[in-house]
Short mmCIF file of C-alpha atoms and ligand atoms in Angstrom, two decimals:
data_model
loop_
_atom_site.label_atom_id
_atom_site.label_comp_id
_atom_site.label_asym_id
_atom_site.label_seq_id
_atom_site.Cartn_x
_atom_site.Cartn_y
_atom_site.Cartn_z
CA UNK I 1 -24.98 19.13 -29.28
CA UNK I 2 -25.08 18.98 -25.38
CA UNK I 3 -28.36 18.81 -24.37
CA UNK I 4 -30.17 20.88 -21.48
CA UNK I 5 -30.56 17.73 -19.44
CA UNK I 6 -26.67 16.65 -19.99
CA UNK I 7 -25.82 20.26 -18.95
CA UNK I 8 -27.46 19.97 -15.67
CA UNK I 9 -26.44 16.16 -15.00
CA UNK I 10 -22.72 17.46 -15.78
CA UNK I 11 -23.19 20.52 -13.43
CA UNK I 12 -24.65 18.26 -10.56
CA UNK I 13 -22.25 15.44 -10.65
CA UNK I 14 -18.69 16.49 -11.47
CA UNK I 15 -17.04 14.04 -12.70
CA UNK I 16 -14.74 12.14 -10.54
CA UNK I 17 -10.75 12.72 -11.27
CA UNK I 18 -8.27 9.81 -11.51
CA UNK I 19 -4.72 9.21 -12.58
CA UNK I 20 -3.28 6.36 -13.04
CA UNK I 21 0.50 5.68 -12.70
CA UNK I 22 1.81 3.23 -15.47
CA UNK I 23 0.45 2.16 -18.64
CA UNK I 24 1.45 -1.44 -18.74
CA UNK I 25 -1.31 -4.03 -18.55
CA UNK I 26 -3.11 -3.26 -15.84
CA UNK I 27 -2.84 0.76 -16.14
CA UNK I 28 -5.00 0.86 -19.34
CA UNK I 29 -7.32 -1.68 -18.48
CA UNK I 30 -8.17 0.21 -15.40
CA UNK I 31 -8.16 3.48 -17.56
CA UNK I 32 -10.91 1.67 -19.91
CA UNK I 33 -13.43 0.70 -17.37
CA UNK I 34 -13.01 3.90 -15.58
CA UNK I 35 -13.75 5.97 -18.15
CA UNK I 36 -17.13 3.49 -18.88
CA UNK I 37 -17.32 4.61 -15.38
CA UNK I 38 -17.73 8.42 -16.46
CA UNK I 39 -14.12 9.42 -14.41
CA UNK I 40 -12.04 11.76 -16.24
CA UNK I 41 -8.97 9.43 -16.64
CA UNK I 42 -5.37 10.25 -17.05
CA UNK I 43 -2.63 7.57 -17.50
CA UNK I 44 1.43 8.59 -16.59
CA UNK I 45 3.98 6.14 -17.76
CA UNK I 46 7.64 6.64 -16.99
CA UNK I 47 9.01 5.57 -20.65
CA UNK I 48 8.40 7.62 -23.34
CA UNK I 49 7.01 5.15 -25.85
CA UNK I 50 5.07 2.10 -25.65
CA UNK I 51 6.87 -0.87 -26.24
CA UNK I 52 6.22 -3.24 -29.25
CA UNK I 53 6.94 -6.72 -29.84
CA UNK I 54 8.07 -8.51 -26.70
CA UNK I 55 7.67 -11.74 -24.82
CA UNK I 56 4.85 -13.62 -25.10
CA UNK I 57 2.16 -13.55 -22.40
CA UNK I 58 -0.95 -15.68 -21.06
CA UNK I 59 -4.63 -14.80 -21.17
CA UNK I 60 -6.65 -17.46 -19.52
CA UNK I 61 -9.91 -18.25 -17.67
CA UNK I 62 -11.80 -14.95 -16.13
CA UNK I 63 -8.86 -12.80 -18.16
CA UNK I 64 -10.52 -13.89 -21.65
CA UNK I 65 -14.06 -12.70 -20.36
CA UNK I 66 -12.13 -9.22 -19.15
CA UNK I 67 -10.48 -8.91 -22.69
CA UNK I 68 -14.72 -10.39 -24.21
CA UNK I 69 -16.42 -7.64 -22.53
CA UNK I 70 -13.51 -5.31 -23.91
CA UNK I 71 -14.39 -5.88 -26.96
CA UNK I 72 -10.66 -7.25 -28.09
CA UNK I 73 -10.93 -10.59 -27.84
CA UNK I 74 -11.18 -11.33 -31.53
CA UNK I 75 -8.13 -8.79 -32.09
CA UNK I 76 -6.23 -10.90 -29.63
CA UNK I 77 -7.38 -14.20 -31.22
CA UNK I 78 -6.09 -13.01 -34.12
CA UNK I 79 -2.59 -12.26 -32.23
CA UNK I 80 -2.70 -15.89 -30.99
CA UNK I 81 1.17 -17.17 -31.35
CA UNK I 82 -0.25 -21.22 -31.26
CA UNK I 83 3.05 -22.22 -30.09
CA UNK I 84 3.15 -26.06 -30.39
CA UNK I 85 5.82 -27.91 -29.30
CA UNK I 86 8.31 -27.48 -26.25
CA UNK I 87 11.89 -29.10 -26.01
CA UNK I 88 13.67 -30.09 -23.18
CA UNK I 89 17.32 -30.66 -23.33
CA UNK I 90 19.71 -32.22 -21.39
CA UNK I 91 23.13 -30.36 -20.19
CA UNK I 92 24.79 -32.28 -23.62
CA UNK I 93 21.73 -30.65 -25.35
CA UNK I 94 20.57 -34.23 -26.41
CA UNK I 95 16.80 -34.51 -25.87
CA UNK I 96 15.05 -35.76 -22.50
CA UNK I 97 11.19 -34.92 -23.97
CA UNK I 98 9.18 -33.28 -26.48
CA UNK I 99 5.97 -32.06 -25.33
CA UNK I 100 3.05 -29.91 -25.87
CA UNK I 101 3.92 -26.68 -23.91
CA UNK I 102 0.19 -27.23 -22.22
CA UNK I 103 1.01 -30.30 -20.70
CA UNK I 104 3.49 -28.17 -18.37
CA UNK I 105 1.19 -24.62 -18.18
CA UNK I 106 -2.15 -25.90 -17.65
CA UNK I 107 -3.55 -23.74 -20.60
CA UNK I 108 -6.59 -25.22 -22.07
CA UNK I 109 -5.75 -25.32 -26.16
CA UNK I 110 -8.17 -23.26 -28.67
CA UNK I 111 -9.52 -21.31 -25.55
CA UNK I 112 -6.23 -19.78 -23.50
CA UNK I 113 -4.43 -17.23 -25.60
CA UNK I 114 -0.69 -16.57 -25.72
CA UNK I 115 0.27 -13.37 -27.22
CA UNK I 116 3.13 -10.81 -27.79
CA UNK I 117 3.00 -8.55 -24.77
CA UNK I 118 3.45 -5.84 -27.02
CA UNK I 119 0.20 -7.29 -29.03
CA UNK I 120 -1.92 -6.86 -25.97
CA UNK I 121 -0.45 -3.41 -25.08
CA UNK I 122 -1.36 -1.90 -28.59
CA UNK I 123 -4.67 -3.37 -28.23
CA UNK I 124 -5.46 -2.00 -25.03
CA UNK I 125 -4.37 1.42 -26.39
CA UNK I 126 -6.02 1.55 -29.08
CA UNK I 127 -8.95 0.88 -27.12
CA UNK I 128 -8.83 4.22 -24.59
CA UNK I 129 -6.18 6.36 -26.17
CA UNK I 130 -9.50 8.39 -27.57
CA UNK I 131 -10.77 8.64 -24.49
CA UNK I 132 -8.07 9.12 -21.85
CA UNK I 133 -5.38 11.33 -21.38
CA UNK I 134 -1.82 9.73 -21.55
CA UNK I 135 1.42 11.48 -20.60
CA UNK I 136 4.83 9.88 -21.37
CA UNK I 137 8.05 10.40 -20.04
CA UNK I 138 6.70 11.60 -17.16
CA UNK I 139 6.10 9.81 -13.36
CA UNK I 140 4.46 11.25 -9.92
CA UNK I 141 7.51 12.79 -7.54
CA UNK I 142 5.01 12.93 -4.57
CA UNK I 143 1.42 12.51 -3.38
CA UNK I 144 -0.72 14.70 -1.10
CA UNK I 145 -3.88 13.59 0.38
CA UNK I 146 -5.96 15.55 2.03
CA UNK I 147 -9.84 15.66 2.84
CA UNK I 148 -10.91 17.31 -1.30
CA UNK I 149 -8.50 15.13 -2.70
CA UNK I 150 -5.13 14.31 -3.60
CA UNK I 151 -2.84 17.05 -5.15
CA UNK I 152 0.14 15.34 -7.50
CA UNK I 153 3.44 16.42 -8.28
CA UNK I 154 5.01 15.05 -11.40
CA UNK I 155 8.74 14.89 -12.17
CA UNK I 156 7.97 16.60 -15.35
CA UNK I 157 6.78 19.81 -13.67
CA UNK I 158 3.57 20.96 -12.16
CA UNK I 159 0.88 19.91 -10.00
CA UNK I 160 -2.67 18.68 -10.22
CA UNK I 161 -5.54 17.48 -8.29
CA UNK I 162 -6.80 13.88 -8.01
CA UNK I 163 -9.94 12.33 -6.63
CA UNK I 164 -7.97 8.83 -7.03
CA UNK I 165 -4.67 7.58 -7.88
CA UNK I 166 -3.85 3.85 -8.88
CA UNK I 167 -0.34 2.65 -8.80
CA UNK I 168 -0.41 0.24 -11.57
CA UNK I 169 3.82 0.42 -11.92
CA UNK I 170 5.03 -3.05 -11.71
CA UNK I 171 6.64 -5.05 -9.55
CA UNK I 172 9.08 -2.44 -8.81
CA UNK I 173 6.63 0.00 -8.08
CA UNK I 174 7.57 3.15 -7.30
CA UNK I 175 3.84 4.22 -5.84
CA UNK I 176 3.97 1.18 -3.46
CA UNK I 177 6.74 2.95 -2.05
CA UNK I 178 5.59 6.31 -1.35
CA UNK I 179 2.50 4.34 0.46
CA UNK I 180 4.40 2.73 2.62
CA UNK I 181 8.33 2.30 2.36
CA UNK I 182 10.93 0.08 0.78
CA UNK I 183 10.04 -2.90 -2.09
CA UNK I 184 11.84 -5.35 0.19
CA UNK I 185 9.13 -5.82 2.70
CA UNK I 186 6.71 -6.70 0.10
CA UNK I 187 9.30 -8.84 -1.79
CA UNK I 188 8.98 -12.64 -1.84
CA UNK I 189 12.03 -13.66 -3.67
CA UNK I 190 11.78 -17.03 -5.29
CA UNK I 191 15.28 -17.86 -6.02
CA UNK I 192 16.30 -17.24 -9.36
CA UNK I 193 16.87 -14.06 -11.41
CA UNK I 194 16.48 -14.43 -15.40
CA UNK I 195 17.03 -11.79 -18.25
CA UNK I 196 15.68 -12.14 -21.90
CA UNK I 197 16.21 -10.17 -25.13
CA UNK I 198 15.80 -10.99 -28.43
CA UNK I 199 18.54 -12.33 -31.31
CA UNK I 200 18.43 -13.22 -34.59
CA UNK I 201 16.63 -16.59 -35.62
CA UNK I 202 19.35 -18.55 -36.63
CA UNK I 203 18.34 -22.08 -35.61
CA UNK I 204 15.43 -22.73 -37.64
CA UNK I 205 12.50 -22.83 -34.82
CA UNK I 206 9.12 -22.22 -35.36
CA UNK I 207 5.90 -21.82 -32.84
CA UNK I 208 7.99 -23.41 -30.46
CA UNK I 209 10.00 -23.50 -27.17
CA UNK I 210 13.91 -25.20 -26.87
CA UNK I 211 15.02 -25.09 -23.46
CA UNK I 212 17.80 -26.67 -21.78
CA UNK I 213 18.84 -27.22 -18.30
CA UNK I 214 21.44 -27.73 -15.50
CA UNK I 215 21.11 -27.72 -12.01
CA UNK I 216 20.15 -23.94 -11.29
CA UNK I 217 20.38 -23.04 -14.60
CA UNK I 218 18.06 -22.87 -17.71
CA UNK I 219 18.62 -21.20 -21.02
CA UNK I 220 15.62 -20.94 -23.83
CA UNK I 221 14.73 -19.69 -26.88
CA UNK I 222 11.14 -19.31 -27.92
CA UNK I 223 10.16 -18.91 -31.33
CA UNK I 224 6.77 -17.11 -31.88
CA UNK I 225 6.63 -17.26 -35.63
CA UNK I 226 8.86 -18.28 -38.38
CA UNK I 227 10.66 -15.39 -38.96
CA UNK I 228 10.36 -13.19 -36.59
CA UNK I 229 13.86 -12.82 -33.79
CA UNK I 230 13.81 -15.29 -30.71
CA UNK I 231 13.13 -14.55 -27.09
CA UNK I 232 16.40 -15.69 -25.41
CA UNK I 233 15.76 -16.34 -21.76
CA UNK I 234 18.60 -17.28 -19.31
CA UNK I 235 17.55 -17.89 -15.91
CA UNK I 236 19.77 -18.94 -12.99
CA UNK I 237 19.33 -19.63 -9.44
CA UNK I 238 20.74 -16.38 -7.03
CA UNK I 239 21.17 -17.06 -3.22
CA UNK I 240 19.49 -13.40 -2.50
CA UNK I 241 17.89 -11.05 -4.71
CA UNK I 242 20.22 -8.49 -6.38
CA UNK I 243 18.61 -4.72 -5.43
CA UNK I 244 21.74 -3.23 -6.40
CA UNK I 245 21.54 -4.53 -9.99
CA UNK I 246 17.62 -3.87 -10.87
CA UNK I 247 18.58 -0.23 -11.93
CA UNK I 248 21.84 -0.84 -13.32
CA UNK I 249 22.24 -2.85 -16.95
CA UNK I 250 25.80 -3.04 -16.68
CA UNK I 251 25.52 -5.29 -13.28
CA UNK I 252 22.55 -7.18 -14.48
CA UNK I 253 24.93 -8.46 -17.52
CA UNK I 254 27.92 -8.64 -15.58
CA UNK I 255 25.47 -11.32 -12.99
CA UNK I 256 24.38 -13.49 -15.96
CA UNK I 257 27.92 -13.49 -17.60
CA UNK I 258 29.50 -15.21 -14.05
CA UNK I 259 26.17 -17.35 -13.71
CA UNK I 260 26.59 -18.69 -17.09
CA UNK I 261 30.15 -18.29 -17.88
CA UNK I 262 30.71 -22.16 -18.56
CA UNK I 263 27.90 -23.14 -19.88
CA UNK I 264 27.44 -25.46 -23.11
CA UNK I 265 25.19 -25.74 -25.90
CA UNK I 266 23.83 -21.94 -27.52
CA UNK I 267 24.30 -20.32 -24.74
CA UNK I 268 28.17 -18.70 -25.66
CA UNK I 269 25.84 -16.91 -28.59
CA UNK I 270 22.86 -15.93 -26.70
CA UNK I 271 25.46 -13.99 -24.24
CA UNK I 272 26.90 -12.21 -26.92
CA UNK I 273 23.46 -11.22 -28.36
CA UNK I 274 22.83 -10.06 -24.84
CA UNK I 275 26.38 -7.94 -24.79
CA UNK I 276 25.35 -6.73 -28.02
CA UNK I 277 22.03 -5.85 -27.55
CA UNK I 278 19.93 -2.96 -26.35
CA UNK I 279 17.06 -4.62 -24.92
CA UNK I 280 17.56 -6.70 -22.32
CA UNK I 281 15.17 -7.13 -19.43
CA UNK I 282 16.43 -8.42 -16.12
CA UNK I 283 14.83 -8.79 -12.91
CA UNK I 284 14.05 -11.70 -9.94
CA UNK I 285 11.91 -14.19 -9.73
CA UNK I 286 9.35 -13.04 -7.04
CA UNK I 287 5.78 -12.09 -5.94
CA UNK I 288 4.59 -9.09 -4.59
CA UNK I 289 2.84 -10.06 -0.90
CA UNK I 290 1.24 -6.72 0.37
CA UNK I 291 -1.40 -7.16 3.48
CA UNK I 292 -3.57 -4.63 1.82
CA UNK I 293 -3.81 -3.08 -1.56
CA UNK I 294 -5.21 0.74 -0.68
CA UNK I 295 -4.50 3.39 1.34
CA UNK I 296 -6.28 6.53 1.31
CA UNK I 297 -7.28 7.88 -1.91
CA UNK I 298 -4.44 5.35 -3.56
CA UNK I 299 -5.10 1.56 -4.36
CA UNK I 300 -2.61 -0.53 -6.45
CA UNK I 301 -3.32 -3.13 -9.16
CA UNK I 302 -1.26 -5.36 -11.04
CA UNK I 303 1.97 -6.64 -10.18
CA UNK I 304 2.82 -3.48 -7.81
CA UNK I 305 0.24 -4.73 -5.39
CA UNK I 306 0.21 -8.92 -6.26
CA UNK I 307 3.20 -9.54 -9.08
CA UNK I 308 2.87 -13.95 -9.04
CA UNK I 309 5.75 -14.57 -10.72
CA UNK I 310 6.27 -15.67 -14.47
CA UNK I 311 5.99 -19.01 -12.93
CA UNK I 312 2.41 -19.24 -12.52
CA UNK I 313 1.85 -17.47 -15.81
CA UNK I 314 -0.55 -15.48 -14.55
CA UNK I 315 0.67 -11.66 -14.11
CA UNK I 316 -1.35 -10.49 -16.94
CA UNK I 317 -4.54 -12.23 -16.59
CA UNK I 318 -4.83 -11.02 -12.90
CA UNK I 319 -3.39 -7.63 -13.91
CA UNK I 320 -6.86 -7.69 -16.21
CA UNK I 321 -9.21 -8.92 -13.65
CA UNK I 322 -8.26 -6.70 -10.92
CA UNK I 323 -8.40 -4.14 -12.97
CA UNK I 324 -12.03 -4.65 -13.64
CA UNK I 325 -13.06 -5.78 -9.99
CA UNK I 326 -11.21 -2.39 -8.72
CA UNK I 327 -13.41 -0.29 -11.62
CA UNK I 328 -16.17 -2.21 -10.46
CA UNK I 329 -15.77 -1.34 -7.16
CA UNK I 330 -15.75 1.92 -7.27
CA UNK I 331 -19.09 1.83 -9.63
CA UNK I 332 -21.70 2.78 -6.74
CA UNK I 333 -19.42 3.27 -4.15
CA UNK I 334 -16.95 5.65 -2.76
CA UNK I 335 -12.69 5.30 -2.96
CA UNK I 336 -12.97 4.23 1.05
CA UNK I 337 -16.01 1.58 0.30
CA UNK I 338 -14.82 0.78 -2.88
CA UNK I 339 -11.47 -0.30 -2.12
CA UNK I 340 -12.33 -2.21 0.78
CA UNK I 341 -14.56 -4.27 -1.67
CA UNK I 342 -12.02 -4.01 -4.11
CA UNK I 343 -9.61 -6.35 -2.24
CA UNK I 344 -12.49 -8.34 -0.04
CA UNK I 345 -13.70 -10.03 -3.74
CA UNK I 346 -10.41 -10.33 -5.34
CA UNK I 347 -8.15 -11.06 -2.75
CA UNK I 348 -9.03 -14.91 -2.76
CA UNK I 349 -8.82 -14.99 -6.68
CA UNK I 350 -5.07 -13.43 -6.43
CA UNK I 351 -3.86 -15.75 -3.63
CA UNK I 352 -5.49 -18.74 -5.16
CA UNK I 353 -3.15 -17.74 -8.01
CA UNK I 354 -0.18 -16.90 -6.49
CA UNK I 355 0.05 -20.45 -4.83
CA UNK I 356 0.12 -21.73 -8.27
CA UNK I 357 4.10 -20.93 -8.25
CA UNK I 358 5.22 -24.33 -7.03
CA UNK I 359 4.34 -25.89 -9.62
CA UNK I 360 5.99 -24.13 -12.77
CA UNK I 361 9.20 -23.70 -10.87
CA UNK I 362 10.00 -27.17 -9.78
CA UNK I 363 9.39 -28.37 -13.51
CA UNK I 364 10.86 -25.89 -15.39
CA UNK I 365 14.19 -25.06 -13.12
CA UNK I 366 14.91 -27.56 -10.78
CA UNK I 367 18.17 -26.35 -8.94
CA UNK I 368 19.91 -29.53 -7.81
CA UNK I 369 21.23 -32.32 -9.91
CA UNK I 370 18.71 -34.96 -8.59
CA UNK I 371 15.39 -32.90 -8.76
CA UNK I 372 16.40 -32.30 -12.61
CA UNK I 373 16.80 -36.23 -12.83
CA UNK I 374 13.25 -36.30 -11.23
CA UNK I 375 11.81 -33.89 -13.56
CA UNK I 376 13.16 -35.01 -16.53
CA UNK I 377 11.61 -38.56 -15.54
CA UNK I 378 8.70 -37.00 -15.38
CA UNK I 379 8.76 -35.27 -18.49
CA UNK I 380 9.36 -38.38 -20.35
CA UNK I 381 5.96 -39.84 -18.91
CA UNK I 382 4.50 -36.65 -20.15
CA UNK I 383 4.82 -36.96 -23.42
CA UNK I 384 2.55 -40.23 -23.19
CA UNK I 385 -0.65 -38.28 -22.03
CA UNK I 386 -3.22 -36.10 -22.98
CA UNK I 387 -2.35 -32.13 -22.22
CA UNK I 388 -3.90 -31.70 -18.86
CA UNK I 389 -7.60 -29.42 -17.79
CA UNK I 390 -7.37 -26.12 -17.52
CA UNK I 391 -6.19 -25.27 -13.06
CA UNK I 392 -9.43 -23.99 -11.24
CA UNK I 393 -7.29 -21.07 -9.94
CA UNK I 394 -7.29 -19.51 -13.55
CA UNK I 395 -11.18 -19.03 -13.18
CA UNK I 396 -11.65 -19.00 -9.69
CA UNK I 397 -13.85 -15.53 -9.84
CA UNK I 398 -16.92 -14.75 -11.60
CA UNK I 399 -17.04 -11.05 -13.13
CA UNK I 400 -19.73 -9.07 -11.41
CA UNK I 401 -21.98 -7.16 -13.83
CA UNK I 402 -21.61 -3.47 -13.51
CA UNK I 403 -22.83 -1.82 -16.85
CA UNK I 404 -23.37 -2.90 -20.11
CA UNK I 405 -20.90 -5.09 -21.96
CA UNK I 406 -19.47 -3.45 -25.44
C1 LIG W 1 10.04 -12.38 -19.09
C2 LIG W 1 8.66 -12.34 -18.58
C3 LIG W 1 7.78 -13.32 -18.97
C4 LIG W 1 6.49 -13.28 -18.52
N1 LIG W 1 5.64 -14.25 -18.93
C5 LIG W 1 4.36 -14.18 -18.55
C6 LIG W 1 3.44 -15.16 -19.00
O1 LIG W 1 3.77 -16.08 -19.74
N2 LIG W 1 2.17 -15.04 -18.62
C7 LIG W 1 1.75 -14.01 -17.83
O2 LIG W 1 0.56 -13.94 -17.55
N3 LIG W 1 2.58 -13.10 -17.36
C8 LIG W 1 3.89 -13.16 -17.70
N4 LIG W 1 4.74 -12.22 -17.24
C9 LIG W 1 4.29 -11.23 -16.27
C10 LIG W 1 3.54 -10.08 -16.90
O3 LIG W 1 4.30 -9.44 -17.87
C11 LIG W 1 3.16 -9.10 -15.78
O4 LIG W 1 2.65 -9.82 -14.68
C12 LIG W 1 2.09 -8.12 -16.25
O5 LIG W 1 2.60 -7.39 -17.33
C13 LIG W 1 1.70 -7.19 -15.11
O6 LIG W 1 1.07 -6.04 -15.61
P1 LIG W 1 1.15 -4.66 -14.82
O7 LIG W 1 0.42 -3.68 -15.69
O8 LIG W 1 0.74 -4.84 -13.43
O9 LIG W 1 2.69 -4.31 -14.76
P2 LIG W 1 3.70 -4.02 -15.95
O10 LIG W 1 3.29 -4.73 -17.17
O11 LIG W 1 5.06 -4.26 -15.39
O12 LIG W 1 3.52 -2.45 -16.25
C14 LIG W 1 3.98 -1.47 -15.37
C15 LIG W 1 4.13 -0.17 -16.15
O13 LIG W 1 4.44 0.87 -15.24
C16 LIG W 1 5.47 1.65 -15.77
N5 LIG W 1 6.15 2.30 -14.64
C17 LIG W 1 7.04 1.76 -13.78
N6 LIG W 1 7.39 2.67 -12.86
C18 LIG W 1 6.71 3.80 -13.14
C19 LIG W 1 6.65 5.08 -12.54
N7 LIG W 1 7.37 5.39 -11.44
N8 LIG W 1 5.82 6.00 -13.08
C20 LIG W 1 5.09 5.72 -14.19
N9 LIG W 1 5.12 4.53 -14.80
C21 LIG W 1 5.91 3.58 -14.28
C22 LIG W 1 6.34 0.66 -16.53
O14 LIG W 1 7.16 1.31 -17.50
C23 LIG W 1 5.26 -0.22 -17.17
O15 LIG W 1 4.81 0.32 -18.39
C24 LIG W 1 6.06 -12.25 -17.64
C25 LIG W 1 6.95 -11.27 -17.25
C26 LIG W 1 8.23 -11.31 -17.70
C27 LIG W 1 9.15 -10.21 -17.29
#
């Protein structure tokens, strides 16, 4: 039973409204803290259902304390895919080195986590679906601020009032734009373009990585258990990245078709599996650069405001942390003092992070026939030595305390 006191804190203090736009990673962490926060939450995500399975991700270094004070980190220890061993081959598909897939990330072994994305997602559900409204299928069509708030249309029909909204849509994201115009000023292409989808397990690989190489081009297949599909992953060097393609399947498959029409070893099958199947995922290799991260009433988290790349590994542990630096933020403060704190103690953490990118794509898809020679040199050498320390960047920020830990 509400009690008399409750009543009158409730009646004094309203609580504060905020929706958040995409319930990815960095959507429903946001949606957790917020509602620890006391805000009256509610999450809209453009598909209609939350996607299972998937490629696996990285949780490392202040990302694991995030997913601790959670209260999933066991859950997502349990979800641990361990995988052990990753192949490099040449362009005959003969071996060049064999090594543990550490030695090339910088993950620390039995303390990082790699885990289905779809893993994380249902955790993260399950832990605020209870408590926060979610609407599916549905997306904002247009924002208007003014000095009680922010009133929200939604594609779907009908309009509501916001003290906050968080753009937490992607790289691609669509409330980035409203804020302030077209993806391409933000967008730091890094060369290459890659799709992946999942095919049968057909070549007996287990908790591990193959990958093979030519100059500018790199196909994979990573097995995450013993029987489950495999993540096929072709990835190709583009001169410019392809706008025209990101909404359109047809010329996403038609662009990795031409980039990979000769190629040798699987990769004949692995474009078949990708003719024949219904979930590929295609975009460019880029980061998000954005010289701030609010405006307003609106602040974005995740890869719409700092997207690093799949080459640093890192999207989903900074889509974690920022999502609990911008609740924290916004703990004693208002959305104007908030924010502004919001990106003065993460911004450092993020770019620290994003300059990581160097590093995973000159090893993993060197684009002319002598930096491959070079890298395959030095991939022999690594087989010889211990997997390397964890990179400072990972935990480059210490959590502030703002309420109790579950
Ligand atoms: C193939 C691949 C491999 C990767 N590997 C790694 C890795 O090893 N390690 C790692 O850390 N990271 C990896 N990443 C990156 C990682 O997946 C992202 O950085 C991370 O998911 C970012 O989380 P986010 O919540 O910001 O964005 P997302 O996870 O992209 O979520 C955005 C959500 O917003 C929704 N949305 C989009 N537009 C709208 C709209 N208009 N309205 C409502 N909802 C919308 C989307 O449907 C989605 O659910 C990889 C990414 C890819 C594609």
């Amino acid at each position: 039973m509400t009690s008399a006191h409750q009543l009158k804190h409730s009646r004094a203090v309203p609580r504060r409204k905020a929706l958040i736009s995409g319930a990815g990673v960095a959507g429903p962490a946001l949606a957790f803290w917020l509602n620890r926060l006391g805000f009256e939450v509610t999450v809209v995500e453009k598909a209609p259902a939350l996607r299972s399975g998937g490629y696996p991700v990285d949780l490392r270094g202040t990302a694991l304390e995030v997913v601790r004070r959670m209260g999933i980190l066991p859950r997502l220890r349990d979800a641990h895919i361990d995988l052990r061993r990753l192949t490099f081959l040449a362009a005959d598909g003969g071996e060049v080195a064999s090594v543990h897939p550490h030695s090339v990330t910088g993950g620390v072994a039995g303390h990082d986590l790699e885990v289905r994305r779809g893993d994380l997602s249902d955790a993260l559900h399950a832990a605020v679906r209870d408590d926060v409204e979610f609407l599916s299928n549905d997306a904002i069509a247009t924002l208007d601020e003014h000095d009680h708030g922010i009133d929200v249309a939604f594609r779907g029909g009908g309009t509501r009032r916001f003290d906050v909204v968080f753009g937490a849509d992607g790289l691609h994201s669509h409330t980035r734009r409203m804020l302030w115009g077209p993806e391409e000023q933000f967008h730091r292409y890094l060369g290459y373009c890659f799709a992946v989808f999942t095919m049968p397990n057909t070549f007996g690989l287990s908790h591990e990585t193959v990958m093979w190489n030519t100059p500018g081009r790199a196909a994979a297949l990573y097995a995450v258990g013993d029987h489950d599909d495999v993540h096929a992953f072709l990835n190709f060097a583009h001169p410019h990245p392809p706008f025209g393609a990101f909404p359109d399947p047809r010329a996403q498959r038609a662009l990795v078709e031409s980039a990979f029409a000769d190629a040798g070893w699987e990769v004949p099958g692995m474009l078949a599996a990708m003719r024949d199947g219904n979930d590929l995922f295609f975009d460019a290799v880029s980061q998000i650069r954005t010289p701030r991260w609010s405006d307003g009433r609106v602040a974005l988290v995740g890869d719409a405001a700092w997207a690093p790349s799949f080459l640093t590994g890192q999207g989903t542990s900074l889509a974690l942390v920022g999502a609990y630096m911008l609740a924290a933020s916004l703990a004693d403060r208002d959305h104007s003092s908030g924010f502004a704190a919001y990106e003065l103690d993460t911004r450092g953490f993020v770019t620290a992070n994003q300059a990581l990118v160097g590093k995973g794509g000159a090893t993993l898809f060197p684009t002319t026939a002598q930096a491959l020679e070079e890298r395959n040199a030095r991939l022999r050498e690594l087989t010889s030595i211990p997997p390397t320390k964890a990179r400072p960047a990972h935990s480059a920020l210490v959590l502030p305390d703002f309420m109790p830990v579950v």
